[in-house]
Amino acid sequence: EAQVTQNPRYLITVTGKKLTVTCSQNMNHEYMSWYRQDPGLGLRQIYYSMNVEVTDKGDVPEGYKVSRKEKRNFPLILESPSPNQTSLYFCASSLKTGSPGFFGPGTRLTVL
Amino acid sequence: AQTVTQSQPEMSVQEAETVTLSCTYDTSESNYYLFWYKQPPSRQMILVIRQEAYKQQNATENRFSVNFQKAAKSFSLKISDSQLGDTAMYFCAFMTGSGNTGKLIFGQGTTLQVKP
């Protein structure tokens, strides 16, 4: 089954404790991206990757890191989480740009 | 910078009726893509419809169609024969088509409730 998986689905953590949210797709897609969703703001792009070892900033990259060492995985790293990073996070992928159609199920992150 | 605006935070429609969700965007580019996404209560993001700016013909997917007005920078979504399962938040989104960039910009969303 073609899918994008994210782990964990829910996470409660404390300020400053490094965490990683994993994202994996099994469709051999080149394009992957991360978004955060906050009430009244829609989804905002954090980072995206056009292919292996190619990443670029979206609109809200501060406080986040990503890596793309292999095609299927695109982890999101929060080196020192802060309460303003409490949000719902989505990973997405597509074969090419122009139609990021496959989204993961979302990760609900709470930073205390 | 590109922006996407959805001016209707909430809408409701009776089952079987037609509803139109509005979206406007701002860009200086001529080549780009526009999307509508659906997010039901399960939170899963689902791509509903896609429009390429260079295509004059409005995109259609079953009961979903768009009214793409390039000069007015408007991209509305029409849902015909509304069903209870259409209850969701709908997001309009923009992606540039030039420079091989993957930046995707979303509107604030419109919550649609379909009433029985």
XYZ file of N, CA and C in Angstrom:
684
model
N 0.847 -1.188 0.000
C 0.000 0.000 0.000
C 0.885 1.243 0.000
N 0.609 2.156 -0.961
C 1.361 3.401 -1.039
C 1.005 4.282 0.149
N 2.029 4.740 0.863
C 1.711 5.554 2.019
C 2.915 6.352 2.501
N 2.592 7.373 3.282
C 3.589 8.147 4.017
C 3.340 7.887 5.497
N 4.364 7.463 6.195
C 4.211 7.174 7.620
C 5.007 8.179 8.439
N 4.479 8.508 9.584
C 5.140 9.424 10.518
C 5.148 8.781 11.899
N 6.234 8.986 12.602
C 6.322 8.525 13.982
C 7.133 9.499 14.828
N 6.671 9.742 16.062
C 5.433 9.215 16.644
C 4.209 9.981 16.165
N 3.030 9.493 16.470
C 1.807 10.203 16.126
C 1.473 11.269 17.164
N 1.844 10.991 18.385
C 1.623 11.952 19.472
C 2.886 12.012 20.313
N 3.234 13.221 20.741
C 4.433 13.368 21.563
C 4.262 14.564 22.479
N 4.500 14.327 23.757
C 4.549 15.397 24.740
C 5.959 15.425 25.288
N 6.596 16.584 25.239
C 7.968 16.686 25.686
C 8.159 17.988 26.466
N 9.374 18.208 26.906
C 9.667 19.423 27.673
C 10.631 20.310 26.904
N 10.636 21.552 27.235
C 11.501 22.523 26.573
C 12.950 22.084 26.621
N 13.599 22.137 25.449
C 15.028 21.873 25.370
C 15.433 20.430 25.136
N 14.508 19.516 25.183
C 14.849 18.106 24.990
C 14.755 17.743 23.513
N 15.886 17.461 22.922
C 15.957 17.181 21.486
C 15.018 16.045 21.091
N 14.379 16.205 19.932
C 13.498 15.154 19.449
C 13.554 15.071 17.932
N 13.184 13.916 17.434
C 13.124 13.670 15.993
C 11.781 13.063 15.642
N 11.147 13.610 14.620
C 9.928 13.022 14.068
C 10.302 12.397 12.735
N 10.051 11.122 12.618
C 10.451 10.445 11.381
C 9.340 10.513 10.341
N 9.749 10.480 9.092
C 8.830 10.438 7.961
C 9.404 9.495 6.926
N 8.585 8.591 6.454
C 9.052 7.621 5.467
C 7.965 7.390 4.436
N 8.392 7.279 3.160
C 7.436 6.982 2.087
C 7.950 5.799 1.275
N 7.008 4.996 0.782
C 7.367 3.755 0.068
C 7.035 3.841 -1.418
N 7.007 5.056 -1.969
C 6.582 5.239 -3.357
C 7.724 5.710 -4.257
N 8.923 5.737 -3.728
C 10.090 6.193 -4.484
C 9.938 7.650 -4.954
N 9.265 8.438 -4.144
C 9.058 9.839 -4.493
C 10.321 10.658 -4.302
N 10.524 11.613 -5.212
C 11.681 12.494 -5.095
C 11.418 13.633 -4.120
N 10.210 14.149 -4.138
C 9.882 15.355 -3.392
C 9.258 15.017 -2.041
N 9.803 15.608 -0.990
C 9.234 15.457 0.346
C 9.261 16.802 1.060
N 8.329 16.981 1.982
C 8.268 18.264 2.674
C 7.627 18.114 4.047
N 7.859 19.092 4.895
C 7.289 19.156 6.229
C 6.475 20.440 6.382
N 5.335 20.296 7.099
C 4.460 21.423 7.370
C 4.053 21.397 8.841
N 3.720 22.573 9.339
C 3.065 22.647 10.627
C 1.702 23.317 10.456
N 0.739 22.827 11.207
C -0.614 23.374 11.110
C -1.007 23.969 12.443
N -1.380 25.236 12.415
C -1.808 25.943 13.610
C -3.152 26.615 13.336
N -4.032 26.652 14.317
C -5.369 27.232 14.117
C -5.306 28.650 13.553
N -6.097 28.886 12.513
C -6.161 30.208 11.912
C -5.029 30.551 10.965
N -4.028 29.683 10.892
C -2.863 29.961 10.041
C -2.731 28.974 8.898
N -3.566 27.991 8.847
C -3.447 26.987 7.800
C -2.199 26.147 8.006
N -1.651 25.641 6.920
C -0.405 24.885 6.971
C 0.729 25.768 6.471
N 1.823 25.704 7.171
C 2.998 26.470 6.756
C 4.160 25.513 6.539
N 4.846 25.735 5.452
C 5.923 24.828 5.072
C 7.175 25.125 5.884
N 7.774 24.064 6.410
C 8.967 24.216 7.238
C 10.218 24.021 6.380
N 10.328 22.861 5.770
C 11.429 22.514 4.881
C 10.887 21.626 3.780
N 11.609 21.589 2.676
C 11.284 20.641 1.637
C 12.566 20.097 1.012
N 12.412 19.002 0.311
C 13.553 18.349 -0.312
C 13.164 17.894 -1.705
N 13.961 18.304 -2.686
C 13.672 17.948 -4.070
C 14.261 16.574 -4.424
N 15.239 16.134 -3.659
C 15.844 14.826 -3.892
C 16.868 14.558 -2.791
N 17.523 13.424 -2.861
C 18.513 13.061 -1.852
C 19.586 14.142 -1.773
N 19.915 14.515 -0.540
C 20.939 15.515 -0.246
C 20.585 16.915 -0.743
N 19.331 17.148 -1.122
C 18.895 18.475 -1.568
C 17.735 18.917 -0.689
N 17.985 19.899 0.172
C 16.923 20.413 1.030
C 16.909 21.936 0.957
N 15.754 22.520 1.264
C 15.653 23.972 1.226
C 14.605 24.427 2.231
N 14.737 25.673 2.645
C 13.854 26.220 3.652
C 12.494 26.570 3.068
N 11.467 26.334 3.880
C 10.142 26.822 3.558
C 9.926 28.167 4.210
N 8.726 28.416 4.684
C 8.411 29.718 5.260
C 8.747 29.851 6.733
N 8.801 28.733 7.463
C 9.035 28.796 8.912
C 10.091 27.795 9.341
N 11.331 27.929 8.887
C 12.365 26.937 9.192
C 13.056 27.103 10.548
N 12.865 28.240 11.204
C 13.613 28.513 12.433
C 13.281 27.492 13.511
N 14.320 26.936 14.107
C 14.153 25.969 15.183
C 14.049 24.528 14.711
N 14.150 24.307 13.410
C 14.024 22.963 12.846
C 15.239 22.626 11.980
N 15.513 21.343 11.887
C 16.518 20.837 10.964
C 15.937 19.628 10.244
N 16.452 19.368 9.068
C 16.048 18.176 8.314
C 17.285 17.572 7.679
N 17.134 16.344 7.231
C 18.173 15.700 6.436
C 17.505 14.773 5.430
N 18.181 14.534 4.320
C 17.642 13.618 3.310
C 18.807 12.765 2.798
N 19.159 11.792 3.600
C 20.286 10.910 3.253
C 19.874 9.775 2.342
N 18.618 9.437 2.359
C 18.096 8.422 1.463
C 16.722 8.872 0.995
N 16.324 8.331 -0.119
C 15.134 8.836 -0.793
C 13.875 8.677 0.053
N 13.743 7.576 0.748
C 12.501 7.282 1.424
C 12.294 8.028 2.739
N 13.347 8.537 3.340
C 13.221 9.120 4.679
C 13.537 10.608 4.714
N 12.780 11.315 5.522
C 12.974 12.765 5.632
C 12.635 13.182 7.069
N 13.538 12.932 8.003
C 13.238 13.236 9.412
C 13.264 14.726 9.723
N 12.433 15.114 10.665
C 12.380 16.489 11.156
C 12.969 16.506 12.559
N 13.949 17.357 12.766
C 14.684 17.393 14.033
C 14.456 18.732 14.720
N 14.096 18.640 16.001
C 13.999 19.830 16.830
C 15.104 19.727 17.872
N 16.156 20.512 17.685
C 17.337 20.416 18.553
C 17.027 20.862 19.978
N 16.262 21.935 20.108
C 15.918 22.464 21.421
C 14.481 22.991 21.367
N 13.517 22.082 21.487
C 12.116 22.482 21.317
C 11.679 23.552 22.313
N 10.788 24.409 21.857
C 10.213 25.443 22.706
C 8.689 25.365 22.611
N 7.979 25.928 23.585
C 6.511 25.834 23.580
C 5.857 26.358 22.301
N 6.481 27.321 21.617
C 5.872 27.835 20.384
C 5.993 26.858 19.220
N 6.619 25.734 19.448
C 6.661 24.680 18.431
C 5.592 23.616 18.674
N 4.761 23.844 19.676
C 3.593 22.991 19.864
C 2.683 23.162 18.661
N 2.401 22.047 17.981
C 1.663 22.146 16.727
C 1.335 20.754 16.215
N 0.616 20.731 15.101
C 0.348 19.494 14.365
C 1.254 19.504 13.139
N 2.052 18.460 12.986
C 3.050 18.399 11.920
C 2.678 17.349 10.881
N 2.849 17.742 9.624
C 2.580 16.827 8.518
C 3.806 16.700 7.626
N 4.042 15.485 7.189
C 5.029 15.200 6.164
C 4.257 14.867 4.888
N 4.822 15.228 3.733
C 4.159 14.941 2.457
C 5.194 14.546 1.422
N 4.741 13.822 0.410
C 5.662 13.443 -0.665
C 4.937 13.418 -2.004
N 5.725 13.517 -3.067
C 5.188 13.365 -4.413
C 6.320 12.966 -5.340
N 5.952 12.422 -6.499
C 6.960 11.962 -7.449
C 7.778 13.138 -7.959
N 7.080 14.208 -8.293
C 7.727 15.434 -8.739
C 7.058 16.589 -8.022
N 7.619 17.759 -8.157
C 6.929 18.923 -7.625
C 5.702 19.200 -8.493
N 4.849 20.059 -8.011
C 3.640 20.396 -8.747
C 2.424 19.660 -8.252
N 2.591 18.713 -7.358
C 1.420 18.017 -6.825
C 1.782 17.193 -5.605
N 2.075 17.843 -4.502
C 2.410 17.106 -3.273
C 1.168 16.446 -2.709
N 0.805 15.319 -3.254
C -0.493 14.733 -2.978
C -0.564 13.753 -1.830
N 0.565 13.198 -1.393
C 0.515 12.175 -0.352
C 0.985 12.767 0.968
N 0.056 12.844 1.908
C 0.388 13.351 3.233
C 0.424 12.216 4.244
N 1.283 12.364 5.232
C 1.282 11.446 6.358
C 0.100 11.742 7.266
N -0.085 10.946 8.294
C -1.259 11.077 9.181
C -1.155 12.213 10.179
N 0.025 12.819 10.289
C 0.187 13.925 11.230
C 0.806 13.489 12.545
N 1.555 14.391 13.147
C 2.145 14.193 14.473
C 1.748 15.365 15.351
N 1.061 15.053 16.425
C 0.644 16.097 17.375
C 1.743 16.253 18.413
N 2.420 17.401 18.394
C 3.534 17.652 19.311
C 3.139 18.723 20.326
N 3.378 18.422 21.582
C 3.179 19.384 22.653
C 4.494 19.572 23.393
N 4.932 20.830 23.483
C 6.176 21.146 24.192
C 5.814 21.948 25.442
N 6.117 21.379 26.590
C 5.758 22.019 27.868
C 6.865 22.926 28.382
N 6.301 38.419 -2.400
C 6.047 37.074 -1.908
C 4.613 36.675 -2.224
N 4.477 35.391 -2.485
C 3.129 34.908 -2.787
C 2.303 34.783 -1.520
N 1.016 35.040 -1.647
C 0.082 34.860 -0.534
C -1.175 34.180 -1.049
N -1.848 33.486 -0.151
C -3.113 32.820 -0.455
C -4.110 33.211 0.622
N -5.288 33.640 0.204
C -6.289 34.120 1.156
C -7.617 33.397 0.963
N -8.116 32.836 2.052
C -9.451 32.257 2.060
C -10.262 33.110 3.025
N -11.219 33.831 2.507
C -11.906 34.849 3.289
C -13.110 34.321 4.060
N -13.424 33.042 3.873
C -14.590 32.453 4.545
C -14.112 31.441 5.586
N -14.028 31.806 6.848
C -13.547 30.851 7.858
C -14.479 29.648 8.009
N -15.802 29.889 7.893
C -16.766 28.813 8.076
C -17.897 28.963 7.078
N -18.365 27.815 6.604
C -19.529 27.793 5.725
C -20.355 26.564 6.046
N -21.634 26.637 5.680
C -22.485 25.455 5.821
C -23.375 25.345 4.597
N -23.803 24.123 4.336
C -24.646 23.851 3.162
C -25.552 22.677 3.486
N -26.712 22.656 2.911
C -27.600 21.521 3.078
C -27.161 20.401 2.151
N -27.350 19.221 2.641
C -27.042 18.036 1.842
C -27.738 18.127 0.493
N -27.007 17.732 -0.563
C -27.484 17.695 -1.950
C -27.418 19.069 -2.641
N -27.133 20.112 -1.897
C -27.021 21.423 -2.525
C -25.578 21.688 -2.965
N -25.413 22.830 -3.620
C -24.102 23.216 -4.152
C -23.511 24.343 -3.310
N -22.227 24.280 -3.101
C -21.554 25.319 -2.323
C -20.256 25.703 -3.022
N -19.883 26.955 -2.888
C -18.639 27.446 -3.497
C -17.747 28.062 -2.429
N -16.498 27.596 -2.392
C -15.511 28.114 -1.452
C -14.559 29.034 -2.214
N -14.282 30.163 -1.629
C -13.475 31.178 -2.306
C -11.999 31.097 -1.939
N -11.167 31.483 -2.892
C -9.725 31.553 -2.666
C -9.151 32.607 -3.607
N -8.375 33.489 -3.079
C -7.628 34.432 -3.918
C -6.159 34.311 -3.580
N -5.329 34.670 -4.532
C -3.901 34.543 -4.326
C -3.202 35.735 -4.966
N -1.992 35.907 -4.571
C -1.226 37.025 -5.113
C 0.134 36.508 -5.560
N 0.468 36.759 -6.807
C 1.764 36.361 -7.334
C 2.070 37.195 -8.560
N 3.339 37.337 -8.838
C 3.762 38.033 -10.056
C 4.172 37.032 -11.140
N 4.082 35.763 -10.818
C 4.499 34.740 -11.764
C 3.378 34.393 -12.733
N 3.757 33.811 -13.855
C 2.763 33.402 -14.845
C 2.593 31.885 -14.876
N 3.579 31.177 -14.330
C 3.532 29.714 -14.337
C 3.485 29.211 -12.906
N 2.387 28.544 -12.552
C 2.248 28.058 -11.175
C 1.145 27.002 -11.134
N 0.990 26.414 -9.955
C -0.035 25.410 -9.724
C -0.914 25.857 -8.566
N -2.163 25.464 -8.627
C -3.106 25.725 -7.541
C -3.771 24.424 -7.144
N -4.056 24.296 -5.852
C -4.620 23.069 -5.322
C -5.745 23.376 -4.336
N -6.644 22.418 -4.212
C -7.560 22.372 -3.080
C -7.332 21.055 -2.342
N -7.192 21.190 -1.015
C -7.046 20.028 -0.154
C -8.235 19.955 0.791
N -8.574 18.730 1.146
C -9.642 18.480 2.120
C -9.033 17.857 3.363
N -9.437 18.364 4.522
C -8.984 17.762 5.781
C -10.211 17.425 6.626
N -10.645 16.172 6.592
C -11.792 15.758 7.411
C -11.397 15.688 8.887
N -12.343 15.392 9.759
C -12.028 15.313 11.194
C -10.902 14.334 11.527
N -10.641 13.389 10.670
C -9.527 12.455 10.896
C -8.171 13.137 10.774
N -8.139 14.368 10.278
C -6.940 15.193 10.078
C -6.118 14.800 8.852
N -6.484 13.744 8.183
C -5.749 13.349 6.993
C -5.914 14.395 5.902
N -4.844 14.809 5.286
C -4.894 15.779 4.194
C -5.082 15.036 2.878
N -6.095 15.438 2.129
C -6.433 14.750 0.886
C -6.447 15.760 -0.253
N -5.688 15.491 -1.297
C -5.688 16.358 -2.463
C -6.994 16.169 -3.218
N -7.729 17.260 -3.390
C -9.032 17.199 -4.049
C -8.907 17.491 -5.533
N -8.191 18.558 -5.855
C -8.149 18.991 -7.249
C -6.914 19.845 -7.483
N -6.426 19.820 -8.709
C -5.188 20.499 -9.079
C -5.413 21.266 -10.379
N -4.864 22.474 -10.432
C -5.003 23.294 -11.636
C -3.639 23.853 -12.017
N -3.284 23.715 -13.269
C -2.052 24.332 -13.772
C -2.416 25.668 -14.395
N -1.669 26.692 -14.079
C -2.038 28.050 -14.470
C -2.082 28.249 -15.973
N -1.272 27.492 -16.712
C -1.235 27.706 -18.163
C -2.423 27.050 -18.868
N -3.171 26.237 -18.122
C -4.345 25.593 -18.721
C -5.570 26.472 -18.484
N -6.224 26.842 -19.542
C -7.404 27.691 -19.409
C -8.625 26.905 -18.934
N -8.650 25.631 -19.250
C -9.805 24.820 -18.876
C -9.813 24.574 -17.382
N -10.974 24.773 -16.776
C -11.109 24.540 -15.353
C -11.054 23.052 -15.028
N -10.317 22.717 -13.976
C -10.205 21.323 -13.574
C -11.504 20.822 -12.943
N -11.764 19.540 -13.150
C -12.960 18.907 -12.592
C -12.607 17.514 -12.103
N -13.127 17.168 -10.929
C -12.973 15.826 -10.370
C -14.309 15.416 -9.767
N -15.088 14.695 -10.553
C -16.407 14.226 -10.100
C -17.264 15.417 -9.653
N -17.633 15.465 -8.399
C -18.514 16.541 -7.926
C -17.771 17.834 -7.615
N -16.466 17.806 -7.738
C -15.646 18.974 -7.411
C -15.158 19.636 -8.693
N -15.320 20.926 -8.763
C -14.811 21.674 -9.910
C -14.292 23.024 -9.420
N -13.463 23.637 -10.247
C -12.916 24.939 -9.873
C -13.315 25.976 -10.906
N -13.330 27.212 -10.446
C -13.487 28.368 -11.325
C -12.194 29.157 -11.216
N -11.341 28.983 -12.202
C -10.012 29.589 -12.199
C -10.051 30.855 -13.034
N -9.867 31.971 -12.388
C -9.848 33.268 -13.050
C -8.443 33.846 -12.885
N -7.605 33.617 -13.890
C -6.196 33.969 -13.752
C -5.985 35.472 -13.596
N -6.691 36.248 -14.377
C -6.503 37.705 -14.322
C -6.919 38.249 -12.963
N -7.965 37.682 -12.414
C -8.457 38.126 -11.118
C -7.730 37.441 -9.970
N -6.876 36.474 -10.279
C -6.159 35.691 -9.278
C -7.131 35.080 -8.276
N -8.101 34.395 -8.840
C -9.140 33.769 -8.044
C -9.232 32.294 -8.404
N -9.483 31.461 -7.402
C -9.483 30.004 -7.609
C -10.516 29.404 -6.665
N -11.769 29.442 -7.026
C -12.827 28.966 -6.144
C -13.132 27.496 -6.410
N -13.603 26.824 -5.381
C -13.957 25.413 -5.449
C -15.464 25.264 -5.340
N -16.053 24.581 -6.288
C -17.476 24.304 -6.254
C -17.698 22.836 -5.948
N -18.526 22.582 -4.949
C -18.893 21.213 -4.597
C -20.370 21.050 -4.931
N -20.644 20.160 -5.853
C -22.026 19.905 -6.266
C -22.582 18.708 -5.515
N -23.926 18.705 -5.343
C -24.564 17.566 -4.689
C -23.840 17.213 -3.382
N -23.736 18.185 -2.500
C -22.964 18.017 -1.266
C -23.408 16.788 -0.477
N -22.426 16.103 0.073
C -22.688 14.916 0.878
C -22.152 15.119 2.291
N -22.707 14.360 3.226
C -22.277 14.500 4.617
C -20.770 14.272 4.753
N -20.239 13.407 3.927
C -18.805 13.125 3.965
C -17.937 14.264 3.462
N -18.566 15.298 2.917
C -17.791 16.463 2.474
C -17.484 17.402 3.631
N -18.096 17.147 4.785
C -17.806 17.961 5.964
C -16.330 17.859 6.298
N -15.657 18.997 6.279
C -14.200 19.011 6.450
C -13.717 20.452 6.428
N -12.426 20.608 6.696
C -11.773 21.878 6.433
C -11.135 21.786 5.053
N -11.267 22.855 4.285
C -10.721 22.884 2.936
C -9.655 23.967 2.846
N -8.530 23.580 2.263
C -7.412 24.496 2.117
C -7.104 24.712 0.639
N -6.914 25.955 0.293
C -6.414 26.335 -1.021
C -4.903 26.486 -0.905
N -4.169 26.108 -1.942
C -2.709 26.185 -1.881
C -2.127 26.567 -3.231
N -0.964 27.202 -3.171
C -0.259 27.713 -4.356
C 1.155 27.168 -4.379
N 1.615 26.786 -5.576
C 3.011 26.396 -5.749
C 3.547 27.013 -7.030
N 4.714 27.619 -6.930
C 5.310 28.198 -8.123
C 5.709 27.098 -9.090
N 5.643 27.393 -10.365
C 5.995 26.399 -11.364
C 7.338 26.652 -11.997
N 8.007 27.698 -11.547
C 9.284 28.040 -12.165
C 10.415 27.842 -11.179
N 11.612 27.642 -11.700
C 12.794 27.545 -10.855
C 12.916 26.248 -10.108
N 12.084 25.278 -10.448
C 12.170 23.962 -9.827
C 12.171 24.050 -8.310
N 11.345 24.890 -7.766
C 11.253 25.024 -6.325
C 10.042 24.264 -5.811
N 10.114 23.808 -4.588
C 9.013 23.041 -4.031
C 8.237 23.785 -2.968
N 8.265 25.104 -2.986
C 7.567 25.863 -1.946
C 6.074 25.822 -2.184
N 5.336 25.447 -1.161
C 3.882 25.339 -1.222
C 3.295 26.252 -0.160
N 2.384 27.123 -0.564
C 1.799 28.105 0.351
C 0.312 27.837 0.471
N -0.161 27.716 1.717
C -1.559 27.411 1.988
C -2.320 28.643 2.461
N -3.616 28.636 2.191
C -4.515 29.607 2.800
C -4.857 29.185 4.217
N -5.687 29.992 4.863
C -5.989 29.756 6.275
C -7.004 28.640 6.484
N -7.715 28.288 5.432
C -8.687 27.212 5.526
C -10.117 27.700 5.686
N -11.042 26.905 5.176
C -12.487 27.138 5.332
C -13.107 25.862 5.879
N -13.791 25.995 7.004
C -14.477 24.837 7.581
C -15.859 24.741 6.972
N -16.121 23.619 6.338
C -17.415 23.385 5.684
C -18.197 22.342 6.462
N -19.421 22.691 6.786
C -20.310 21.713 7.421
C -21.471 21.435 6.484
N -21.679 20.158 6.195
C -22.810 19.742 5.376
C -23.896 19.237 6.321
N -25.052 19.855 6.230
C -26.142 19.543 7.160
C -27.150 18.604 6.514
N -27.626 17.633 7.277
C -28.598 16.682 6.698
C -29.972 17.319 6.514
